[in-house]
PDB file of N, CA, C and O in Angstrom:
ATOM      1  N   UNK A  22     -57.820 -69.886 -28.381  1.00  0.00           N
ATOM      2  CA  UNK A  22     -56.989 -69.950 -29.308  1.00  0.00           C
ATOM      3  C   UNK A  22     -55.990 -71.058 -28.832  1.00  0.00           C
ATOM      4  O   UNK A  22     -55.627 -70.976 -27.356  1.00  0.00           O
ATOM      5  N   UNK A  23     -55.728 -71.727 -29.416  1.00  0.00           N
ATOM      6  CA  UNK A  23     -54.459 -72.934 -29.295  1.00  0.00           C
ATOM      7  C   UNK A  23     -53.591 -72.257 -29.169  1.00  0.00           C
ATOM      8  O   UNK A  23     -52.826 -70.857 -29.829  1.00  0.00           O
ATOM      9  N   UNK A  24     -51.839 -72.770 -28.929  1.00  0.00           N
ATOM     10  CA  UNK A  24     -51.301 -72.743 -28.998  1.00  0.00           C
ATOM     11  C   UNK A  24     -50.543 -72.605 -30.669  1.00  0.00           C
ATOM     12  O   UNK A  24     -49.855 -71.545 -30.931  1.00  0.00           O
ATOM     13  N   UNK A  25     -51.361 -73.857 -31.401  1.00  0.00           N
ATOM     14  CA  UNK A  25     -50.185 -73.780 -32.868  1.00  0.00           C
ATOM     15  C   UNK A  25     -51.226 -72.702 -33.749  1.00  0.00           C
ATOM     16  O   UNK A  25     -50.402 -71.972 -34.361  1.00  0.00           O
ATOM     17  N   UNK A  26     -52.042 -71.984 -32.960  1.00  0.00           N
ATOM     18  CA  UNK A  26     -52.839 -70.765 -33.884  1.00  0.00           C
ATOM     19  C   UNK A  26     -51.992 -69.773 -33.369  1.00  0.00           C
ATOM     20  O   UNK A  26     -51.568 -68.785 -34.355  1.00  0.00           O
ATOM     21  N   UNK A  27     -51.674 -69.260 -32.007  1.00  0.00           N
ATOM     22  CA  UNK A  27     -50.731 -68.217 -31.632  1.00  0.00           C
ATOM     23  C   UNK A  27     -49.410 -68.309 -32.875  1.00  0.00           C
ATOM     24  O   UNK A  27     -48.962 -67.308 -33.324  1.00  0.00           O
ATOM     25  N   UNK A  28     -48.811 -69.416 -32.363  1.00  0.00           N
ATOM     26  CA  UNK A  28     -47.516 -69.775 -33.575  1.00  0.00           C
ATOM     27  C   UNK A  28     -47.830 -69.514 -34.624  1.00  0.00           C
ATOM     28  O   UNK A  28     -46.831 -68.826 -35.377  1.00  0.00           O
ATOM     29  N   UNK A  29     -48.683 -69.553 -35.920  1.00  0.00           N
ATOM     30  CA  UNK A  29     -49.256 -69.244 -37.001  1.00  0.00           C
ATOM     31  C   UNK A  29     -49.077 -67.637 -37.067  1.00  0.00           C
ATOM     32  O   UNK A  29     -48.596 -67.450 -37.972  1.00  0.00           O
ATOM     33  N   UNK A  30     -49.873 -66.974 -36.511  1.00  0.00           N
ATOM     34  CA  UNK A  30     -50.088 -65.758 -36.645  1.00  0.00           C
ATOM     35  C   UNK A  30     -48.996 -64.709 -35.992  1.00  0.00           C
ATOM     36  O   UNK A  30     -48.468 -63.979 -36.700  1.00  0.00           O
ATOM     37  N   UNK A  31     -47.541 -65.608 -35.060  1.00  0.00           N
ATOM     38  CA  UNK A  31     -46.421 -65.036 -34.824  1.00  0.00           C
ATOM     39  C   UNK A  31     -45.338 -64.779 -36.431  1.00  0.00           C
ATOM     40  O   UNK A  31     -45.098 -64.496 -36.651  1.00  0.00           O
ATOM     41  N   UNK A  32     -45.812 -66.307 -37.089  1.00  0.00           N
ATOM     42  CA  UNK A  32     -45.103 -66.717 -38.426  1.00  0.00           C
ATOM     43  C   UNK A  32     -45.794 -65.788 -39.138  1.00  0.00           C
ATOM     44  O   UNK A  32     -44.459 -65.388 -40.133  1.00  0.00           O
ATOM     45  N   UNK A  33     -46.686 -65.557 -39.452  1.00  0.00           N
ATOM     46  CA  UNK A  33     -47.345 -64.827 -40.746  1.00  0.00           C
ATOM     47  C   UNK A  33     -47.179 -63.382 -40.278  1.00  0.00           C
ATOM     48  O   UNK A  33     -47.038 -62.301 -41.114  1.00  0.00           O
ATOM     49  N   UNK A  34     -46.823 -62.642 -39.214  1.00  0.00           N
ATOM     50  CA  UNK A  34     -46.134 -61.624 -39.024  1.00  0.00           C
ATOM     51  C   UNK A  34     -45.010 -61.177 -39.722  1.00  0.00           C
ATOM     52  O   UNK A  34     -44.387 -60.167 -40.253  1.00  0.00           O
ATOM     53  N   UNK A  35     -44.161 -62.554 -38.957  1.00  0.00           N
ATOM     54  CA  UNK A  35     -42.288 -62.512 -39.608  1.00  0.00           C
ATOM     55  C   UNK A  35     -42.256 -62.911 -41.119  1.00  0.00           C
ATOM     56  O   UNK A  35     -41.789 -61.760 -41.734  1.00  0.00           O
ATOM     57  N   UNK A  36     -43.779 -63.088 -41.879  1.00  0.00           N
ATOM     58  CA  UNK A  36     -43.168 -63.367 -43.467  1.00  0.00           C
ATOM     59  C   UNK A  36     -44.166 -61.959 -43.983  1.00  0.00           C
ATOM     60  O   UNK A  36     -43.190 -61.407 -44.958  1.00  0.00           O
ATOM     61  N   UNK A  37     -44.896 -61.196 -43.186  1.00  0.00           N
ATOM     62  CA  UNK A  37     -45.553 -59.787 -43.534  1.00  0.00           C
ATOM     63  C   UNK A  37     -43.990 -58.848 -43.852  1.00  0.00           C
ATOM     64  O   UNK A  37     -44.024 -57.766 -44.897  1.00  0.00           O
ATOM     65  N   UNK A  38     -43.631 -59.156 -41.977  1.00  0.00           N
ATOM     66  CA  UNK A  38     -42.370 -58.058 -41.991  1.00  0.00           C
ATOM     67  C   UNK A  38     -40.851 -58.402 -42.932  1.00  0.00           C
ATOM     68  O   UNK A  38     -40.177 -58.036 -42.637  1.00  0.00           O
ATOM     69  N   UNK A  39     -40.973 -59.420 -43.678  1.00  0.00           N
ATOM     70  CA  UNK A  39     -39.540 -59.976 -43.961  1.00  0.00           C
ATOM     71  C   UNK A  39     -38.591 -60.455 -42.947  1.00  0.00           C
ATOM     72  O   UNK A  39     -37.619 -60.906 -44.140  1.00  0.00           O
ATOM     73  N   UNK A  40     -38.991 -61.355 -41.939  1.00  0.00           N
ATOM     74  CA  UNK A  40     -38.051 -61.913 -41.068  1.00  0.00           C
ATOM     75  C   UNK A  40     -38.166 -63.357 -41.396  1.00  0.00           C
ATOM     76  O   UNK A  40     -37.569 -63.702 -40.542  1.00  0.00           O
ATOM     77  N   UNK A  41     -38.984 -63.717 -41.738  1.00  0.00           N
ATOM     78  CA  UNK A  41     -38.943 -64.898 -42.095  1.00  0.00           C
ATOM     79  C   UNK A  41     -38.727 -65.686 -43.258  1.00  0.00           C
ATOM     80  O   UNK A  41     -38.290 -64.952 -44.562  1.00  0.00           O
ATOM     81  N   UNK A  42     -37.529 -66.744 -43.344  1.00  0.00           N
ATOM     82  CA  UNK A  42     -36.222 -67.268 -44.574  1.00  0.00           C
ATOM     83  C   UNK A  42     -37.236 -67.207 -45.827  1.00  0.00           C
ATOM     84  O   UNK A  42     -38.578 -67.875 -45.709  1.00  0.00           O
ATOM     85  N   UNK A  43     -37.395 -66.685 -47.021  1.00  0.00           N
ATOM     86  CA  UNK A  43     -38.112 -66.496 -47.804  1.00  0.00           C
ATOM     87  C   UNK A  43     -38.541 -68.231 -48.415  1.00  0.00           C
ATOM     88  O   UNK A  43     -39.489 -68.135 -49.187  1.00  0.00           O
ATOM     89  N   UNK A  44     -37.768 -69.052 -48.343  1.00  0.00           N
ATOM     90  CA  UNK A  44     -37.322 -70.519 -48.716  1.00  0.00           C
ATOM     91  C   UNK A  44     -38.554 -71.768 -47.390  1.00  0.00           C
ATOM     92  O   UNK A  44     -39.305 -72.441 -48.003  1.00  0.00           O
ATOM     93  N   UNK A  45     -38.919 -70.636 -46.402  1.00  0.00           N
ATOM     94  CA  UNK A  45     -40.151 -71.413 -45.391  1.00  0.00           C
ATOM     95  C   UNK A  45     -42.035 -70.655 -46.240  1.00  0.00           C
ATOM     96  O   UNK A  45     -41.816 -69.611 -45.938  1.00  0.00           O
ATOM     97  N   UNK A  46     -42.441 -71.634 -45.412  1.00  0.00           N
ATOM     98  CA  UNK A  46     -44.109 -71.471 -45.781  1.00  0.00           C
ATOM     99  C   UNK A  46     -44.701 -71.307 -44.023  1.00  0.00           C
ATOM    100  O   UNK A  46     -43.585 -71.716 -43.856  1.00  0.00           O
ATOM    101  N   UNK A  47     -45.375 -70.297 -44.007  1.00  0.00           N
ATOM    102  CA  UNK A  47     -46.283 -69.929 -42.746  1.00  0.00           C
ATOM    103  C   UNK A  47     -46.376 -71.426 -42.097  1.00  0.00           C
ATOM    104  O   UNK A  47     -45.946 -71.757 -40.821  1.00  0.00           O
ATOM    105  N   UNK A  48     -47.306 -72.230 -42.800  1.00  0.00           N
ATOM    106  CA  UNK A  48     -47.718 -73.969 -42.070  1.00  0.00           C
ATOM    107  C   UNK A  48     -46.167 -74.809 -41.667  1.00  0.00           C
ATOM    108  O   UNK A  48     -46.228 -75.454 -40.734  1.00  0.00           O
ATOM    109  N   UNK A  49     -45.675 -74.744 -42.425  1.00  0.00           N
ATOM    110  CA  UNK A  49     -44.060 -75.505 -42.330  1.00  0.00           C
ATOM    111  C   UNK A  49     -43.111 -74.949 -40.949  1.00  0.00           C
ATOM    112  O   UNK A  49     -43.256 -75.570 -39.954  1.00  0.00           O
ATOM    113  N   UNK A  50     -43.165 -73.804 -40.949  1.00  0.00           N
ATOM    114  CA  UNK A  50     -42.422 -73.112 -39.931  1.00  0.00           C
ATOM    115  C   UNK A  50     -43.159 -72.861 -38.992  1.00  0.00           C
ATOM    116  O   UNK A  50     -42.556 -73.611 -37.648  1.00  0.00           O
ATOM    117  N   UNK A  51     -44.633 -73.122 -38.456  1.00  0.00           N
ATOM    118  CA  UNK A  51     -45.219 -73.087 -37.314  1.00  0.00           C
ATOM    119  C   UNK A  51     -45.299 -74.408 -37.069  1.00  0.00           C
ATOM    120  O   UNK A  51     -45.154 -75.046 -36.232  1.00  0.00           O
ATOM    121  N   UNK A  52     -45.322 -75.402 -37.905  1.00  0.00           N
ATOM    122  CA  UNK A  52     -45.725 -76.821 -37.306  1.00  0.00           C
ATOM    123  C   UNK A  52     -44.134 -77.422 -37.279  1.00  0.00           C
ATOM    124  O   UNK A  52     -44.175 -77.748 -35.708  1.00  0.00           O
ATOM    125  N   UNK A  53     -42.913 -76.666 -37.286  1.00  0.00           N
ATOM    126  CA  UNK A  53     -41.553 -77.156 -36.901  1.00  0.00           C
ATOM    127  C   UNK A  53     -41.898 -76.668 -35.731  1.00  0.00           C
ATOM    128  O   UNK A  53     -41.478 -77.342 -34.936  1.00  0.00           O
ATOM    129  N   UNK A  54     -41.778 -75.402 -35.178  1.00  0.00           N
ATOM    130  CA  UNK A  54     -41.815 -74.884 -34.405  1.00  0.00           C
ATOM    131  C   UNK A  54     -42.945 -75.357 -32.904  1.00  0.00           C
ATOM    132  O   UNK A  54     -42.433 -75.585 -31.569  1.00  0.00           O
ATOM    133  N   UNK A  55     -44.135 -75.572 -33.692  1.00  0.00           N
ATOM    134  CA  UNK A  55     -44.961 -76.470 -32.810  1.00  0.00           C
ATOM    135  C   UNK A  55     -44.266 -77.992 -32.269  1.00  0.00           C
ATOM    136  O   UNK A  55     -44.516 -78.094 -30.782  1.00  0.00           O
ATOM    137  N   UNK A  56     -43.592 -78.466 -33.299  1.00  0.00           N
ATOM    138  CA  UNK A  56     -43.128 -79.673 -33.481  1.00  0.00           C
ATOM    139  C   UNK A  56     -42.424 -79.522 -31.985  1.00  0.00           C
ATOM    140  O   UNK A  56     -41.943 -80.390 -30.569  1.00  0.00           O
ATOM    141  N   UNK A  57     -41.559 -78.431 -31.708  1.00  0.00           N
ATOM    142  CA  UNK A  57     -40.098 -78.336 -31.363  1.00  0.00           C
ATOM    143  C   UNK A  57     -40.279 -78.383 -29.578  1.00  0.00           C
ATOM    144  O   UNK A  57     -40.618 -78.911 -28.679  1.00  0.00           O
ATOM    145  N   UNK A  58     -41.271 -77.327 -29.532  1.00  0.00           N
ATOM    146  CA  UNK A  58     -42.765 -77.141 -28.141  1.00  0.00           C
ATOM    147  C   UNK A  58     -42.884 -78.213 -27.689  1.00  0.00           C
ATOM    148  O   UNK A  58     -42.964 -78.730 -26.462  1.00  0.00           O
ATOM    149  N   UNK A  59     -43.730 -78.979 -28.586  1.00  0.00           N
ATOM    150  CA  UNK A  59     -44.241 -80.031 -27.640  1.00  0.00           C
ATOM    151  C   UNK A  59     -43.287 -81.668 -27.121  1.00  0.00           C
ATOM    152  O   UNK A  59     -43.341 -81.642 -26.198  1.00  0.00           O
ATOM    153  N   UNK A  60     -42.390 -81.466 -27.507  1.00  0.00           N
ATOM    154  CA  UNK A  60     -41.072 -82.405 -27.893  1.00  0.00           C
ATOM    155  C   UNK A  60     -40.197 -81.738 -26.330  1.00  0.00           C
ATOM    156  O   UNK A  60     -40.292 -82.452 -25.741  1.00  0.00           O
ATOM    157  N   UNK A  61     -40.400 -80.660 -26.269  1.00  0.00           N
ATOM    158  CA  UNK A  61     -39.794 -80.119 -25.466  1.00  0.00           C
ATOM    159  C   UNK A  61     -40.527 -80.083 -24.065  1.00  0.00           C
ATOM    160  O   UNK A  61     -40.130 -80.314 -23.103  1.00  0.00           O
ATOM    161  N   UNK A  62     -41.959 -80.244 -24.173  1.00  0.00           N
ATOM    162  CA  UNK A  62     -42.595 -80.341 -23.215  1.00  0.00           C
ATOM    163  C   UNK A  62     -42.536 -81.737 -22.403  1.00  0.00           C
ATOM    164  O   UNK A  62     -42.407 -81.781 -21.279  1.00  0.00           O
ATOM    165  N   UNK A  63     -42.296 -82.721 -23.314  1.00  0.00           N
ATOM    166  CA  UNK A  63     -43.057 -84.297 -22.988  1.00  0.00           C
ATOM    167  C   UNK A  63     -41.441 -83.991 -22.552  1.00  0.00           C
ATOM    168  O   UNK A  63     -41.618 -84.394 -21.150  1.00  0.00           O
ATOM    169  N   UNK A  64     -40.123 -83.730 -22.516  1.00  0.00           N
ATOM    170  CA  UNK A  64     -39.153 -83.741 -22.022  1.00  0.00           C
ATOM    171  C   UNK A  64     -38.869 -83.485 -20.734  1.00  0.00           C
ATOM    172  O   UNK A  64     -38.573 -84.095 -19.778  1.00  0.00           O
ATOM    173  N   UNK A  65     -39.498 -82.269 -20.581  1.00  0.00           N
ATOM    174  CA  UNK A  65     -39.558 -81.854 -18.965  1.00  0.00           C
ATOM    175  C   UNK A  65     -40.688 -82.582 -18.416  1.00  0.00           C
ATOM    176  O   UNK A  65     -39.930 -82.545 -16.991  1.00  0.00           O
ATOM    177  N   UNK A  66     -41.313 -83.606 -18.733  1.00  0.00           N
ATOM    178  CA  UNK A  66     -42.074 -83.944 -18.198  1.00  0.00           C
ATOM    179  C   UNK A  66     -40.888 -85.452 -17.435  1.00  0.00           C
ATOM    180  O   UNK A  66     -41.539 -86.271 -16.413  1.00  0.00           O
ATOM    181  N   UNK A  67     -40.395 -85.740 -18.169  1.00  0.00           N
ATOM    182  CA  UNK A  67     -39.336 -86.861 -18.022  1.00  0.00           C
ATOM    183  C   UNK A  67     -37.900 -86.432 -17.555  1.00  0.00           C
ATOM    184  O   UNK A  67     -37.456 -87.904 -16.826  1.00  0.00           O
ATOM    185  N   UNK A  68     -37.655 -85.950 -18.461  1.00  0.00           N
ATOM    186  CA  UNK A  68     -35.978 -85.927 -17.813  1.00  0.00           C
ATOM    187  C   UNK A  68     -35.411 -85.318 -16.146  1.00  0.00           C
ATOM    188  O   UNK A  68     -36.181 -84.216 -15.986  1.00  0.00           O
ATOM    189  N   UNK A  69     -34.403 -85.353 -16.086  1.00  0.00           N
ATOM    190  CA  UNK A  69     -34.554 -84.192 -14.753  1.00  0.00           C
ATOM    191  C   UNK A  69     -33.822 -83.373 -14.845  1.00  0.00           C
ATOM    192  O   UNK A  69     -33.340 -82.891 -16.311  1.00  0.00           O
ATOM    193  N   UNK A  70     -34.146 -81.677 -13.989  1.00  0.00           N
ATOM    194  CA  UNK A  70     -33.720 -80.718 -14.376  1.00  0.00           C
ATOM    195  C   UNK A  70     -32.060 -80.415 -15.031  1.00  0.00           C
ATOM    196  O   UNK A  70     -32.497 -79.500 -15.644  1.00  0.00           O
ATOM    197  N   UNK A  71     -31.536 -80.814 -14.641  1.00  0.00           N
ATOM    198  CA  UNK A  71     -30.261 -80.408 -15.226  1.00  0.00           C
ATOM    199  C   UNK A  71     -30.101 -81.023 -16.400  1.00  0.00           C
ATOM    200  O   UNK A  71     -29.629 -80.022 -17.787  1.00  0.00           O
ATOM    201  N   UNK A  72     -30.516 -82.398 -16.853  1.00  0.00           N
ATOM    202  CA  UNK A  72     -30.797 -82.440 -18.492  1.00  0.00           C
ATOM    203  C   UNK A  72     -31.763 -81.697 -19.160  1.00  0.00           C
ATOM    204  O   UNK A  72     -31.500 -81.166 -20.382  1.00  0.00           O
ATOM    205  N   UNK A  73     -32.650 -81.433 -18.740  1.00  0.00           N
ATOM    206  CA  UNK A  73     -33.955 -80.510 -18.805  1.00  0.00           C
ATOM    207  C   UNK A  73     -33.249 -78.788 -19.648  1.00  0.00           C
ATOM    208  O   UNK A  73     -33.670 -78.603 -21.023  1.00  0.00           O
ATOM    209  N   UNK A  74     -32.703 -77.591 -18.712  1.00  0.00           N
ATOM    210  CA  UNK A  74     -31.649 -77.261 -19.360  1.00  0.00           C
ATOM    211  C   UNK A  74     -30.572 -77.185 -19.916  1.00  0.00           C
ATOM    212  O   UNK A  74     -30.430 -76.010 -20.737  1.00  0.00           O
ATOM    213  N   UNK A  75     -29.604 -78.037 -20.116  1.00  0.00           N
ATOM    214  CA  UNK A  75     -28.977 -78.746 -20.641  1.00  0.00           C
ATOM    215  C   UNK A  75     -29.489 -78.593 -22.576  1.00  0.00           C
ATOM    216  O   UNK A  75     -29.062 -78.489 -23.664  1.00  0.00           O
ATOM    217  N   UNK A  76     -31.027 -79.697 -21.941  1.00  0.00           N
ATOM    218  CA  UNK A  76     -31.382 -79.440 -23.630  1.00  0.00           C
ATOM    219  C   UNK A  76     -32.073 -78.512 -23.827  1.00  0.00           C
ATOM    220  O   UNK A  76     -31.960 -77.754 -25.380  1.00  0.00           O
ATOM    221  N   UNK A  77     -32.590 -77.058 -22.923  1.00  0.00           N
ATOM    222  CA  UNK A  77     -32.831 -75.611 -23.752  1.00  0.00           C
ATOM    223  C   UNK A  77     -31.800 -74.841 -24.431  1.00  0.00           C
ATOM    224  O   UNK A  77     -31.837 -74.078 -25.138  1.00  0.00           O
ATOM    225  N   UNK A  78     -30.293 -75.400 -23.359  1.00  0.00           N
ATOM    226  CA  UNK A  78     -29.172 -74.160 -24.327  1.00  0.00           C
ATOM    227  C   UNK A  78     -28.989 -74.554 -25.187  1.00  0.00           C
ATOM    228  O   UNK A  78     -29.025 -74.110 -26.426  1.00  0.00           O
ATOM    229  N   UNK A  79     -29.002 -76.350 -25.692  1.00  0.00           N
ATOM    230  CA  UNK A  79     -28.968 -76.400 -26.657  1.00  0.00           C
ATOM    231  C   UNK A  79     -30.077 -76.230 -27.999  1.00  0.00           C
ATOM    232  O   UNK A  79     -29.423 -76.101 -28.873  1.00  0.00           O
ATOM    233  N   UNK A  80     -30.890 -76.264 -27.483  1.00  0.00           N
ATOM    234  CA  UNK A  80     -32.353 -75.458 -28.406  1.00  0.00           C
ATOM    235  C   UNK A  80     -31.769 -74.181 -28.924  1.00  0.00           C
ATOM    236  O   UNK A  80     -32.101 -73.793 -29.881  1.00  0.00           O
ATOM    237  N   UNK A  81     -31.638 -73.482 -27.770  1.00  0.00           N
ATOM    238  CA  UNK A  81     -30.836 -72.170 -28.183  1.00  0.00           C
ATOM    239  C   UNK A  81     -30.448 -71.993 -28.984  1.00  0.00           C
ATOM    240  O   UNK A  81     -29.951 -71.154 -29.819  1.00  0.00           O
ATOM    241  N   UNK A  82     -28.826 -72.310 -28.740  1.00  0.00           N
ATOM    242  CA  UNK A  82     -27.929 -72.268 -29.700  1.00  0.00           C
ATOM    243  C   UNK A  82     -28.251 -73.182 -31.232  1.00  0.00           C
ATOM    244  O   UNK A  82     -27.818 -72.277 -32.395  1.00  0.00           O
ATOM    245  N   UNK A  83     -29.064 -73.689 -31.369  1.00  0.00           N
ATOM    246  CA  UNK A  83     -29.392 -74.597 -33.092  1.00  0.00           C
ATOM    247  C   UNK A  83     -30.663 -73.433 -33.578  1.00  0.00           C
ATOM    248  O   UNK A  83     -30.503 -73.374 -34.411  1.00  0.00           O
ATOM    249  N   UNK A  84     -31.066 -72.707 -32.694  1.00  0.00           N
ATOM    250  CA  UNK A  84     -32.223 -71.415 -32.881  1.00  0.00           C
ATOM    251  C   UNK A  84     -31.418 -70.783 -33.336  1.00  0.00           C
ATOM    252  O   UNK A  84     -31.583 -69.692 -34.752  1.00  0.00           O
ATOM    253  N   UNK A  85     -30.258 -70.174 -32.579  1.00  0.00           N
ATOM    254  CA  UNK A  85     -29.230 -69.159 -32.890  1.00  0.00           C
ATOM    255  C   UNK A  85     -28.468 -69.027 -34.295  1.00  0.00           C
ATOM    256  O   UNK A  85     -27.669 -68.586 -34.548  1.00  0.00           O
ATOM    257  N   UNK A  86     -28.472 -70.853 -34.822  1.00  0.00           N
ATOM    258  CA  UNK A  86     -27.719 -70.936 -36.012  1.00  0.00           C
ATOM    259  C   UNK A  86     -26.380 -71.251 -35.295  1.00  0.00           C
ATOM    260  O   UNK A  86     -25.194 -70.852 -35.921  1.00  0.00           O
ATOM    261  N   UNK A  87     -25.939 -71.632 -33.612  1.00  0.00           N
ATOM    262  CA  UNK A  87     -24.612 -71.881 -33.363  1.00  0.00           C
ATOM    263  C   UNK A  87     -24.136 -73.110 -32.945  1.00  0.00           C
ATOM    264  O   UNK A  87     -23.711 -73.790 -32.428  1.00  0.00           O
ATOM    265  N   UNK A  88     -25.505 -74.198 -33.527  1.00  0.00           N
ATOM    266  CA  UNK A  88     -25.215 -75.450 -33.477  1.00  0.00           C
ATOM    267  C   UNK A  88     -24.408 -76.082 -33.908  1.00  0.00           C
ATOM    268  O   UNK A  88     -23.840 -76.967 -33.278  1.00  0.00           O
ATOM    269  N   UNK A  89     -24.103 -75.665 -34.873  1.00  0.00           N
ATOM    270  CA  UNK A  89     -22.901 -76.648 -35.632  1.00  0.00           C
ATOM    271  C   UNK A  89     -21.732 -75.946 -36.160  1.00  0.00           C
ATOM    272  O   UNK A  89     -21.806 -74.190 -36.535  1.00  0.00           O
ATOM    273  N   UNK A  90     -20.835 -75.821 -35.701  1.00  0.00           N
ATOM    274  CA  UNK A  90     -19.432 -75.260 -35.329  1.00  0.00           C
ATOM    275  C   UNK A  90     -18.961 -74.984 -37.135  1.00  0.00           C
ATOM    276  O   UNK A  90     -18.989 -76.119 -37.690  1.00  0.00           O
ATOM    277  N   UNK A  91     -18.795 -73.594 -37.446  1.00  0.00           N
ATOM    278  CA  UNK A  91     -17.945 -73.651 -39.392  1.00  0.00           C
ATOM    279  C   UNK A  91     -19.301 -73.643 -40.169  1.00  0.00           C
ATOM    280  O   UNK A  91     -19.526 -74.119 -41.005  1.00  0.00           O
ATOM    281  N   UNK A  92     -20.656 -73.718 -39.430  1.00  0.00           N
ATOM    282  CA  UNK A  92     -21.878 -74.159 -40.517  1.00  0.00           C
ATOM    283  C   UNK A  92     -21.824 -73.193 -41.705  1.00  0.00           C
ATOM    284  O   UNK A  92     -22.111 -73.827 -42.906  1.00  0.00           O
ATOM    285  N   UNK A  93     -22.018 -71.959 -41.170  1.00  0.00           N
ATOM    286  CA  UNK A  93     -21.429 -70.881 -42.463  1.00  0.00           C
ATOM    287  C   UNK A  93     -20.413 -71.407 -43.371  1.00  0.00           C
ATOM    288  O   UNK A  93     -20.460 -71.045 -44.621  1.00  0.00           O
ATOM    289  N   UNK A  94     -19.488 -71.155 -42.879  1.00  0.00           N
ATOM    290  CA  UNK A  94     -18.326 -71.874 -43.468  1.00  0.00           C
ATOM    291  C   UNK A  94     -18.673 -72.777 -44.935  1.00  0.00           C
ATOM    292  O   UNK A  94     -17.930 -72.641 -45.751  1.00  0.00           O
ATOM    293  N   UNK A  95     -18.825 -73.742 -44.001  1.00  0.00           N
ATOM    294  CA  UNK A  95     -19.642 -74.929 -44.539  1.00  0.00           C
ATOM    295  C   UNK A  95     -20.740 -74.726 -45.807  1.00  0.00           C
ATOM    296  O   UNK A  95     -20.234 -75.255 -46.992  1.00  0.00           O
ATOM    297  N   UNK A  96     -21.051 -73.953 -45.172  1.00  0.00           N
ATOM    298  CA  UNK A  96     -22.396 -73.841 -46.806  1.00  0.00           C
ATOM    299  C   UNK A  96     -21.690 -72.834 -47.806  1.00  0.00           C
ATOM    300  O   UNK A  96     -22.108 -72.710 -48.898  1.00  0.00           O
ATOM    301  N   UNK A  97     -20.589 -71.829 -47.475  1.00  0.00           N
ATOM    302  CA  UNK A  97     -20.332 -70.790 -48.527  1.00  0.00           C
ATOM    303  C   UNK A  97     -19.438 -71.692 -49.580  1.00  0.00           C
ATOM    304  O   UNK A  97     -19.561 -72.348 -50.799  1.00  0.00           O
ATOM    305  N   UNK A  98     -18.188 -73.347 -48.215  1.00  0.00           N
ATOM    306  CA  UNK A  98     -17.720 -74.266 -49.715  1.00  0.00           C
ATOM    307  C   UNK A  98     -19.072 -74.778 -50.356  1.00  0.00           C
ATOM    308  O   UNK A  98     -18.262 -75.034 -51.605  1.00  0.00           O
ATOM    309  N   UNK A  99     -19.697 -74.880 -50.130  1.00  0.00           N
ATOM    310  CA  UNK A  99     -20.648 -75.791 -50.741  1.00  0.00           C
ATOM    311  C   UNK A  99     -21.278 -75.089 -52.185  1.00  0.00           C
ATOM    312  O   UNK A  99     -21.445 -75.576 -52.694  1.00  0.00           O
ATOM    313  N   UNK A 100     -21.626 -73.901 -51.924  1.00  0.00           N
ATOM    314  CA  UNK A 100     -22.136 -73.302 -52.555  1.00  0.00           C
ATOM    315  C   UNK A 100     -20.747 -72.782 -53.589  1.00  0.00           C
ATOM    316  O   UNK A 100     -21.219 -72.593 -55.321  1.00  0.00           O
ATOM    317  N   UNK A 101     -19.588 -72.500 -53.433  1.00  0.00           N
ATOM    318  CA  UNK A 101     -18.834 -72.312 -54.306  1.00  0.00           C
ATOM    319  C   UNK A 101     -18.433 -73.548 -55.004  1.00  0.00           C
ATOM    320  O   UNK A 101     -18.093 -73.060 -56.393  1.00  0.00           O
ATOM    321  N   UNK A 102     -18.193 -74.813 -54.665  1.00  0.00           N
ATOM    322  CA  UNK A 102     -18.158 -75.871 -55.486  1.00  0.00           C
ATOM    323  C   UNK A 102     -19.239 -76.249 -56.232  1.00  0.00           C
ATOM    324  O   UNK A 102     -19.317 -77.176 -56.906  1.00  0.00           O
ATOM    325  N   UNK A 103     -20.542 -75.745 -56.601  1.00  0.00           N
ATOM    326  CA  UNK A 103     -21.373 -75.930 -57.583  1.00  0.00           C
ATOM    327  C   UNK A 103     -21.287 -75.210 -58.844  1.00  0.00           C
ATOM    328  O   UNK A 103     -20.640 -74.400 -59.390  1.00  0.00           O
TER     329      UNK A 103
END
């Protein structure tokens, strides 16, 4: 089993149980995650330890939806202005 295949299976489970955002398809979501993992792996090989850990922390914030301050409020304002 390849890493990409494993990711696809996890994303398919998320789609079945309704936790995958409805606007995402399995292939696009799994490709995005796979690309992040591959990039992080490449970064780990080249970056100093502290930089790598800072990057991982930034990715955690991105995944949690906390990367951009006030993003939810901005989204709400954009929706209201339409």
